[in-house]
Amino acid sequence: MGTISQRILPRLALFDEENFRGRRIVFRGNLAIRNIERIFDEPESLRFRSNGRGATLVLFSRNNFRGRFRVIRVSRNIADLERAVGFEVNSIIMSSTRLTIEEIRLIRRTGRLPGKFRIF
């Protein structure tokens, strides 16, 4: 009998080299990473897979969801992350539901996330 695998989306793969090379770490589901360097040094490329129903990936220029941010709502591969978004990514929020710009700004202002997130 074959195995049944359940694909949990959204899914984020971070790579420590451009063009999806080098060390990789994969995250699934609702999560927030306050300081990416604590667990993965500096991501240089990424692959984001969403369910097409409103998933949200938010990349921040500073730790603790501060600074400038970029929002990605659809599946996307970014081979050169800093070049594509215009800054080094230091914190990340990934949600299976759509986060509005106002919700993102509130998180940036307060540093507080809704309860549905695993926080790293």
XYZ file of C-alpha atoms in Angstrom:
120
model
C 0.000 0.000 0.000
C 1.365 3.438 -0.945
C 1.956 6.242 1.469
C -0.307 9.232 1.606
C 1.406 12.562 1.895
C -0.397 15.720 2.803
C 1.080 18.885 1.395
C 0.864 21.666 3.919
C 0.707 25.098 2.360
C 1.965 27.679 2.417
C 5.511 26.373 2.130
C 8.701 28.417 2.201
C 12.171 27.170 1.275
C 15.090 29.486 2.070
C 18.533 29.000 0.517
C 21.826 30.468 1.709
C 23.068 30.999 -1.856
C 21.538 32.687 -4.874
C 19.799 30.578 -7.536
C 18.372 28.089 -5.011
C 21.739 26.590 -4.100
C 23.556 25.877 -0.880
C 22.033 25.027 2.457
C 18.233 24.933 2.559
C 15.636 25.146 5.302
C 11.905 24.558 4.742
C 8.970 25.959 6.715
C 5.257 25.115 6.419
C 2.057 26.669 7.717
C 1.549 29.854 9.709
C 4.824 31.084 11.129
C 6.779 34.166 12.049
C 10.544 34.476 12.291
C 11.611 37.483 14.373
C 15.329 37.229 13.570
C 16.218 35.024 10.610
C 19.958 35.090 11.398
C 19.374 33.193 14.654
C 18.260 30.126 12.733
C 19.554 30.484 9.182
C 22.192 33.179 8.638
C 21.159 35.274 5.611
C 18.752 33.935 2.973
C 19.903 34.656 -0.586
C 17.050 32.999 -2.518
C 13.629 31.507 -1.778
C 10.760 29.426 -3.113
C 7.279 30.263 -1.813
C 4.306 27.991 -2.513
C 0.814 29.144 -1.637
C -2.587 27.571 -1.960
C -3.774 30.311 -4.299
C -6.506 31.259 -1.820
C -4.933 34.240 -0.167
C -1.761 33.046 1.512
C 0.649 35.840 2.431
C 4.426 36.037 2.762
C 5.826 39.245 4.266
C 9.550 39.991 4.158
C 10.902 42.695 6.499
C 14.163 44.632 6.320
C 14.709 44.600 10.105
C 14.324 42.165 12.992
C 11.026 41.882 14.883
C 8.925 42.736 11.808
C 10.244 46.289 11.580
C 11.475 48.443 8.727
C 10.490 48.207 5.094
C 8.459 45.235 3.937
C 7.431 43.418 0.771
C 4.281 41.322 0.441
C 4.050 38.209 -1.742
C 0.646 36.600 -2.213
C 1.210 34.032 -4.964
C 3.644 31.164 -5.465
C 6.987 32.597 -6.440
C 10.649 31.705 -6.902
C 13.161 34.470 -6.181
C 16.705 33.585 -7.280
C 18.368 36.761 -5.915
C 16.392 37.880 -2.896
C 18.179 41.113 -2.000
C 18.090 42.318 -5.596
C 14.394 41.451 -6.000
C 13.114 43.085 -2.802
C 15.718 45.823 -2.400
C 16.972 44.907 1.086
C 18.405 42.087 3.185
C 15.582 40.067 4.724
C 15.805 39.975 8.533
C 12.335 38.809 9.606
C 9.472 36.947 7.939
C 5.763 36.296 8.393
C 4.039 33.508 6.452
C 0.271 33.040 6.720
C -2.170 30.618 5.115
C -4.717 33.447 5.033
C -4.580 36.873 3.467
C -3.052 39.536 5.698
C -4.144 43.042 4.766
C -1.675 45.905 4.516
C -3.297 47.423 7.618
C -2.791 44.178 9.577
C 0.848 44.072 8.466
C 1.385 47.693 9.491
C -0.165 46.954 12.896
C 2.213 44.016 13.372
C 5.128 46.234 12.337
C 4.051 48.955 14.764
C 3.366 46.699 17.777
C 5.457 43.587 17.110
C 2.414 41.493 18.098
C 1.049 38.694 15.945
C -2.352 36.984 15.914
C -2.411 33.771 17.963
C -2.386 31.432 14.981
C 1.362 31.794 14.341
C 4.290 29.659 15.438
C 6.979 32.150 16.375
C 10.696 31.500 15.974
